mmCIF file of C-alpha atoms in Angstrom:
data_model
loop_
_atom_site.group_PDB
_atom_site.id
_atom_site.type_symbol
_atom_site.label_atom_id
_atom_site.label_comp_id
_atom_site.label_asym_id
_atom_site.label_seq_id
_atom_site.Cartn_x
_atom_site.Cartn_y
_atom_site.Cartn_z
ATOM 1 C CA UNK W 76 203.819 162.152 141.661
ATOM 2 C CA UNK W 77 206.519 160.229 143.559
ATOM 3 C CA UNK W 78 207.270 156.544 143.130
ATOM 4 C CA UNK W 79 205.227 155.520 146.184
ATOM 5 C CA UNK W 80 202.129 157.368 144.983
ATOM 6 C CA UNK W 81 202.567 155.875 141.518
ATOM 7 C CA UNK W 82 202.813 152.392 143.032
ATOM 8 C CA UNK W 83 199.651 152.923 145.099
ATOM 9 C CA UNK W 84 197.769 154.175 142.002
ATOM 10 C CA UNK W 85 198.931 151.199 139.998
ATOM 11 C CA UNK W 86 197.868 148.795 142.707
ATOM 12 C CA UNK W 87 194.432 150.417 142.986
ATOM 13 C CA UNK W 88 194.108 150.112 139.171
ATOM 14 C CA UNK W 89 194.979 146.384 139.352
ATOM 15 C CA UNK W 90 192.490 145.816 142.148
ATOM 16 C CA UNK W 91 189.761 147.695 140.268
ATOM 17 C CA UNK W 92 190.346 145.635 137.122
ATOM 18 C CA UNK W 93 190.360 142.418 139.097
ATOM 19 C CA UNK W 94 187.068 143.393 140.767
ATOM 20 C CA UNK W 95 185.494 144.254 137.399
ATOM 21 C CA UNK W 96 186.559 140.880 135.977
ATOM 22 C CA UNK W 97 185.140 139.083 139.067
ATOM 23 C CA UNK W 98 181.815 140.885 138.677
ATOM 24 C CA UNK W 99 181.683 140.195 134.955
ATOM 25 C CA UNK W 100 182.420 136.500 135.515
ATOM 26 C CA UNK W 101 179.626 136.164 138.101
ATOM 27 C CA UNK W 102 177.068 137.972 135.929
ATOM 28 C CA UNK W 103 178.063 135.802 132.947
ATOM 29 C CA UNK W 104 177.357 132.714 135.039
ATOM 30 C CA UNK W 105 173.991 134.145 136.086
ATOM 31 C CA UNK W 106 173.108 134.889 132.452
ATOM 32 C CA UNK W 107 174.151 131.388 131.412
ATOM 33 C CA UNK W 108 171.736 129.770 133.962
ATOM 34 C CA UNK W 109 168.975 132.233 132.983
ATOM 35 C CA UNK W 110 169.395 131.539 129.241
ATOM 36 C CA UNK W 111 169.367 127.765 129.832
ATOM 37 C CA UNK W 112 166.125 128.091 131.795
ATOM 38 C CA UNK W 113 164.524 130.278 129.094
ATOM 39 C CA UNK W 114 165.504 127.746 126.437
ATOM 40 C CA UNK W 115 163.984 124.885 128.436
ATOM 41 C CA UNK W 116 160.806 126.836 129.048
ATOM 42 C CA UNK W 117 160.451 127.922 125.438
ATOM 43 C CA UNK W 118 161.090 124.433 124.027
ATOM 44 C CA UNK W 119 158.715 122.810 126.593
ATOM 45 C CA UNK W 120 155.964 125.389 125.890
ATOM 46 C CA UNK W 121 156.179 124.837 122.097
ATOM 47 C CA UNK W 122 156.312 121.032 122.521
ATOM 48 C CA UNK W 123 153.368 121.006 124.885
ATOM 49 C CA UNK W 124 151.294 123.274 122.653
ATOM 50 C CA UNK W 125 151.858 120.888 119.751
ATOM 51 C CA UNK W 126 151.057 117.741 121.758
ATOM 52 C CA UNK W 127 147.273 117.140 121.757
ATOM 53 C CA UNK W 128 147.597 114.541 124.524
ATOM 54 C CA UNK W 129 149.335 116.950 126.912
ATOM 55 C CA UNK W 130 146.938 119.758 126.001
ATOM 56 C CA UNK W 131 143.921 117.573 126.780
ATOM 57 C CA UNK W 132 145.396 116.848 130.218
ATOM 58 C CA UNK W 133 145.871 120.542 130.950
ATOM 59 C CA UNK W 134 142.940 122.238 129.140
ATOM 60 C CA UNK W 135 139.367 121.558 128.280
ATOM 61 C CA UNK W 136 136.974 123.596 126.149
ATOM 62 C CA UNK W 137 135.668 125.155 129.379
ATOM 63 C CA UNK W 138 139.062 126.077 130.813
ATOM 64 C CA UNK W 139 142.175 124.738 132.611
ATOM 65 C CA UNK W 140 142.019 121.350 134.338
ATOM 66 C CA UNK W 141 143.105 120.406 137.846
ATOM 67 C CA UNK W 142 146.517 119.412 136.496
ATOM 68 C CA UNK W 143 147.114 122.923 135.204
ATOM 69 C CA UNK W 144 146.375 124.456 138.594
ATOM 70 C CA UNK W 145 148.466 121.819 140.327
ATOM 71 C CA UNK W 146 151.410 122.762 138.119
ATOM 72 C CA UNK W 147 150.927 126.423 139.012
ATOM 73 C CA UNK W 148 150.947 125.605 142.695
ATOM 74 C CA UNK W 149 153.991 123.403 142.166
ATOM 75 C CA UNK W 150 155.826 126.268 140.464
ATOM 76 C CA UNK W 151 155.210 128.540 143.385
ATOM 77 C CA UNK W 152 156.442 125.917 145.795
ATOM 78 C CA UNK W 153 159.664 125.484 143.818
ATOM 79 C CA UNK W 154 160.268 129.265 143.659
ATOM 80 C CA UNK W 155 159.821 129.592 147.419
ATOM 81 C CA UNK W 156 162.063 126.616 147.996
ATOM 82 C CA UNK W 157 164.855 128.013 145.833
ATOM 83 C CA UNK W 158 164.494 131.549 147.240
ATOM 84 C CA UNK W 159 164.364 130.520 150.918
ATOM 85 C CA UNK W 160 166.320 127.333 151.255
ATOM 86 C CA UNK W 161 168.814 127.085 148.391
ATOM 87 C CA UNK W 162 171.848 127.270 150.751
ATOM 88 C CA UNK W 163 170.557 124.296 152.680
ATOM 89 C CA UNK W 164 170.475 122.180 149.498
ATOM 90 C CA UNK W 165 173.269 120.522 147.670
ATOM 91 C CA UNK W 166 174.330 122.193 144.463
ATOM 92 C CA UNK W 167 173.022 119.235 142.437
ATOM 93 C CA UNK W 168 169.559 119.498 144.078
ATOM 94 C CA UNK W 169 169.412 123.272 143.646
ATOM 95 C CA UNK W 170 170.358 122.962 139.953
ATOM 96 C CA UNK W 171 167.773 120.183 139.360
ATOM 97 C CA UNK W 172 164.998 122.182 141.080
ATOM 98 C CA UNK W 173 165.803 125.298 139.035
ATOM 99 C CA UNK W 174 165.765 123.414 135.741
ATOM 100 C CA UNK W 175 162.675 121.439 136.748
ATOM 101 C CA UNK W 176 160.940 124.695 137.580
ATOM 102 C CA UNK W 177 161.752 126.055 134.119
ATOM 103 C CA UNK W 178 160.330 122.866 132.597
ATOM 104 C CA UNK W 179 157.054 123.084 134.561
ATOM 105 C CA UNK W 180 156.755 126.798 133.747
ATOM 106 C CA UNK W 181 157.190 125.929 130.093
ATOM 107 C CA UNK W 182 154.264 123.536 130.303
ATOM 108 C CA UNK W 183 151.957 126.175 131.848
ATOM 109 C CA UNK W 184 153.175 128.774 129.314
ATOM 110 C CA UNK W 185 151.845 126.536 126.517
ATOM 111 C CA UNK W 186 148.541 128.298 126.864
ATOM 112 C CA UNK W 187 149.937 131.403 125.126
ATOM 113 C CA UNK W 188 150.265 129.334 121.931
ATOM 114 C CA UNK W 189 146.514 128.682 122.170
ATOM 115 C CA UNK W 190 145.672 132.362 122.605
ATOM 116 C CA UNK W 191 148.175 134.182 120.373
ATOM 117 C CA UNK W 192 149.619 133.696 116.882
ATOM 118 C CA UNK W 193 153.016 132.182 116.562
ATOM 119 C CA UNK W 194 154.435 135.239 114.739
ATOM 120 C CA UNK W 195 153.287 137.671 117.440
ATOM 121 C CA UNK W 196 154.761 135.432 120.156
ATOM 122 C CA UNK W 197 158.091 135.333 118.349
ATOM 123 C CA UNK W 198 158.190 139.073 117.689
ATOM 124 C CA UNK W 199 157.187 139.875 121.334
ATOM 125 C CA UNK W 200 159.906 137.537 122.570
ATOM 126 C CA UNK W 201 162.577 139.344 120.547
ATOM 127 C CA UNK W 202 161.272 142.748 121.717
ATOM 128 C CA UNK W 203 161.419 141.449 125.318
ATOM 129 C CA UNK W 204 164.943 140.137 124.792
ATOM 130 C CA UNK W 205 166.095 143.488 123.359
ATOM 131 C CA UNK W 206 164.449 145.428 126.149
ATOM 132 C CA UNK W 207 165.926 143.108 128.746
ATOM 133 C CA UNK W 208 169.437 143.520 127.246
ATOM 134 C CA UNK W 209 169.242 147.331 127.215
ATOM 135 C CA UNK W 210 167.790 147.688 130.693
ATOM 136 C CA UNK W 211 170.154 145.095 132.166
ATOM 137 C CA UNK W 212 173.167 146.889 130.632
ATOM 138 C CA UNK W 213 171.878 150.115 132.158
ATOM 139 C CA UNK W 214 171.565 148.393 135.581
ATOM 140 C CA UNK W 215 175.093 147.010 135.252
ATOM 141 C CA UNK W 216 176.868 150.211 134.199
ATOM 142 C CA UNK W 217 174.829 153.001 135.843
ATOM 143 C CA UNK W 218 176.387 154.871 138.769
ATOM 144 C CA UNK W 219 172.931 155.654 140.190
ATOM 145 C CA UNK W 220 172.098 153.700 143.328
ATOM 146 C CA UNK W 221 168.876 151.827 142.478
ATOM 147 C CA UNK W 222 168.344 150.474 146.024
ATOM 148 C CA UNK W 223 165.653 152.988 146.952
ATOM 149 C CA UNK W 224 163.822 152.240 143.651
ATOM 150 C CA UNK W 225 163.897 148.591 144.461
ATOM 151 C CA UNK W 226 161.783 149.025 147.584
ATOM 152 C CA UNK W 227 159.264 151.119 145.645
ATOM 153 C CA UNK W 228 159.081 148.508 142.880
ATOM 154 C CA UNK W 229 158.445 145.686 145.291
ATOM 155 C CA UNK W 230 155.640 147.639 146.938
ATOM 156 C CA UNK W 231 154.154 148.383 143.514
ATOM 157 C CA UNK W 232 154.421 144.702 142.625
ATOM 158 C CA UNK W 233 152.430 143.740 145.725
ATOM 159 C CA UNK W 234 149.813 146.346 144.670
ATOM 160 C CA UNK W 235 149.628 144.786 141.181
ATOM 161 C CA UNK W 236 149.189 141.282 142.649
ATOM 162 C CA UNK W 237 146.344 142.539 144.779
ATOM 163 C CA UNK W 238 144.726 144.298 141.794
ATOM 164 C CA UNK W 239 144.985 141.070 139.780
ATOM 165 C CA UNK W 240 143.178 139.145 142.491
ATOM 166 C CA UNK W 241 140.451 141.783 142.733
ATOM 167 C CA UNK W 242 140.048 141.899 138.915
ATOM 168 C CA UNK W 243 139.482 138.081 138.823
ATOM 169 C CA UNK W 244 136.081 138.876 140.342
ATOM 170 C CA UNK W 245 135.457 142.329 138.720
ATOM 171 C CA UNK W 246 136.617 141.361 135.188
ATOM 172 C CA UNK W 247 137.153 145.051 134.404
ATOM 173 C CA UNK W 248 138.925 145.541 131.084
ATOM 174 C CA UNK W 249 140.172 149.051 131.996
ATOM 175 C CA UNK W 250 141.674 147.795 135.217
ATOM 176 C CA UNK W 251 143.290 144.967 133.282
ATOM 177 C CA UNK W 252 144.869 147.504 130.912
ATOM 178 C CA UNK W 253 146.203 149.576 133.827
ATOM 179 C CA UNK W 254 147.626 146.449 135.453
ATOM 180 C CA UNK W 255 149.428 145.529 132.242
ATOM 181 C CA UNK W 256 150.978 148.994 131.806
ATOM 182 C CA UNK W 257 152.098 149.138 135.457
ATOM 183 C CA UNK W 258 153.362 145.563 135.132
ATOM 184 C CA UNK W 259 155.629 146.428 132.222
ATOM 185 C CA UNK W 260 157.059 149.426 134.070
ATOM 186 C CA UNK W 261 157.615 147.387 137.263
ATOM 187 C CA UNK W 262 159.498 144.590 135.566
ATOM 188 C CA UNK W 263 161.590 146.944 133.453
ATOM 189 C CA UNK W 264 162.607 148.595 136.735
ATOM 190 C CA UNK W 265 163.242 145.247 138.446
ATOM 191 C CA UNK W 266 165.548 144.100 135.639
ATOM 192 C CA UNK W 267 167.776 147.108 136.203
ATOM 193 C CA UNK W 268 167.565 146.799 140.009
ATOM 194 C CA UNK W 269 168.248 143.047 140.070
ATOM 195 C CA UNK W 270 171.200 143.412 137.671
ATOM 196 C CA UNK W 271 172.802 146.108 139.799
ATOM 197 C CA UNK W 272 172.195 144.022 142.966
ATOM 198 C CA UNK W 273 173.821 140.997 141.320
ATOM 199 C CA UNK W 274 176.776 143.017 140.117
ATOM 200 C CA UNK W 275 177.345 144.204 143.733
ATOM 201 C CA UNK W 276 177.007 140.638 144.925
ATOM 202 C CA UNK W 277 179.582 139.541 142.389
ATOM 203 C CA UNK W 278 182.126 141.798 144.058
ATOM 204 C CA UNK W 279 181.507 140.188 147.464
ATOM 205 C CA UNK W 280 181.217 136.462 146.790
ATOM 206 C CA UNK W 281 184.254 134.246 146.723
ATOM 207 C CA UNK W 282 184.588 132.398 143.389
ATOM 208 C CA UNK W 283 186.720 129.741 145.075
ATOM 209 C CA UNK W 284 183.816 128.657 147.240
ATOM 210 C CA UNK W 285 182.408 126.816 144.227
ATOM 211 C CA UNK W 286 179.205 125.507 145.718
ATOM 212 C CA UNK W 287 178.104 128.729 147.367
ATOM 213 C CA UNK W 288 179.167 130.702 144.304
ATOM 214 C CA UNK W 289 177.092 128.519 141.951
ATOM 215 C CA UNK W 290 174.040 128.511 144.228
ATOM 216 C CA UNK W 291 174.111 132.312 144.379
ATOM 217 C CA UNK W 292 174.342 132.440 140.544
ATOM 218 C CA UNK W 293 171.324 130.136 140.295
ATOM 219 C CA UNK W 294 169.353 132.274 142.709
ATOM 220 C CA UNK W 295 170.274 135.355 140.690
ATOM 221 C CA UNK W 296 169.294 133.613 137.488
ATOM 222 C CA UNK W 297 165.884 132.814 138.988
ATOM 223 C CA UNK W 298 165.263 136.527 139.741
ATOM 224 C CA UNK W 299 166.216 137.636 136.195
ATOM 225 C CA UNK W 300 164.257 134.716 134.686
ATOM 226 C CA UNK W 301 161.135 135.750 136.489
ATOM 227 C CA UNK W 302 161.674 139.374 135.437
ATOM 228 C CA UNK W 303 162.057 138.335 131.791
ATOM 229 C CA UNK W 304 159.030 135.986 131.740
ATOM 230 C CA UNK W 305 156.706 138.499 133.414
ATOM 231 C CA UNK W 306 157.877 141.353 131.130
ATOM 232 C CA UNK W 307 157.241 139.051 128.145
ATOM 233 C CA UNK W 308 153.737 138.174 129.320
ATOM 234 C CA UNK W 309 152.738 141.773 129.977
ATOM 235 C CA UNK W 310 154.124 142.923 126.609
ATOM 236 C CA UNK W 311 152.296 140.081 124.909
ATOM 237 C CA UNK W 312 149.015 141.575 126.093
ATOM 238 C CA UNK W 313 149.836 144.699 124.058
ATOM 239 C CA UNK W 314 151.715 143.279 121.099
ATOM 240 C CA UNK W 315 150.211 139.786 120.753
ATOM 241 C CA UNK W 316 147.682 139.067 117.962
ATOM 242 C CA UNK W 317 144.836 136.913 119.205
ATOM 243 C CA UNK W 318 143.893 133.774 117.310
#
């Protein structure tokens, strides 16, 4: 190898290392936002479940109140706002909406404390966290292009949503079991897919454009947060002990 070839190889190595550090820094920022949102949701859910006044506003012996359904609709509105219009917002507003969404979601998640034992919720959370970590690491380091699987997963997710709506009227326990199994598989796949997508995005986005960089990290955190929460809820149906 001549000196010129050696210099080119060395330069390529430096560029590769710089790119890897850039990707790692971006993913770390995404995980930071996601972890903060999970903490807020978990704390809010526990606090709400232990506040009789809040529970009475959201639930009655016959079922959820109007406020509970209003919070669900509000959550959906916030997700659509962040997903579709985050780059039209200021960074402060985008951050506030994301954190407020995690707070509202925590309030609605309080119902799991009414249905399942605290020990089973805790154990399922740690199993979810471990699964998330393993699958996310796979998505980050795998050389397999998961793009084609992403399209399949999104189509399967639409099918699950349709099945959930149908089963509201059918109340079929077997269909509910199938939905739960498929739901776990879908969100395990989406964790890997979203992680790989965010890694690729981390190689393209300019860290010096602070506002755009942070907004993209928040949007990525929202995707992984939703993956985590949904995986947790589906696993809870299998692993949770009813009260």
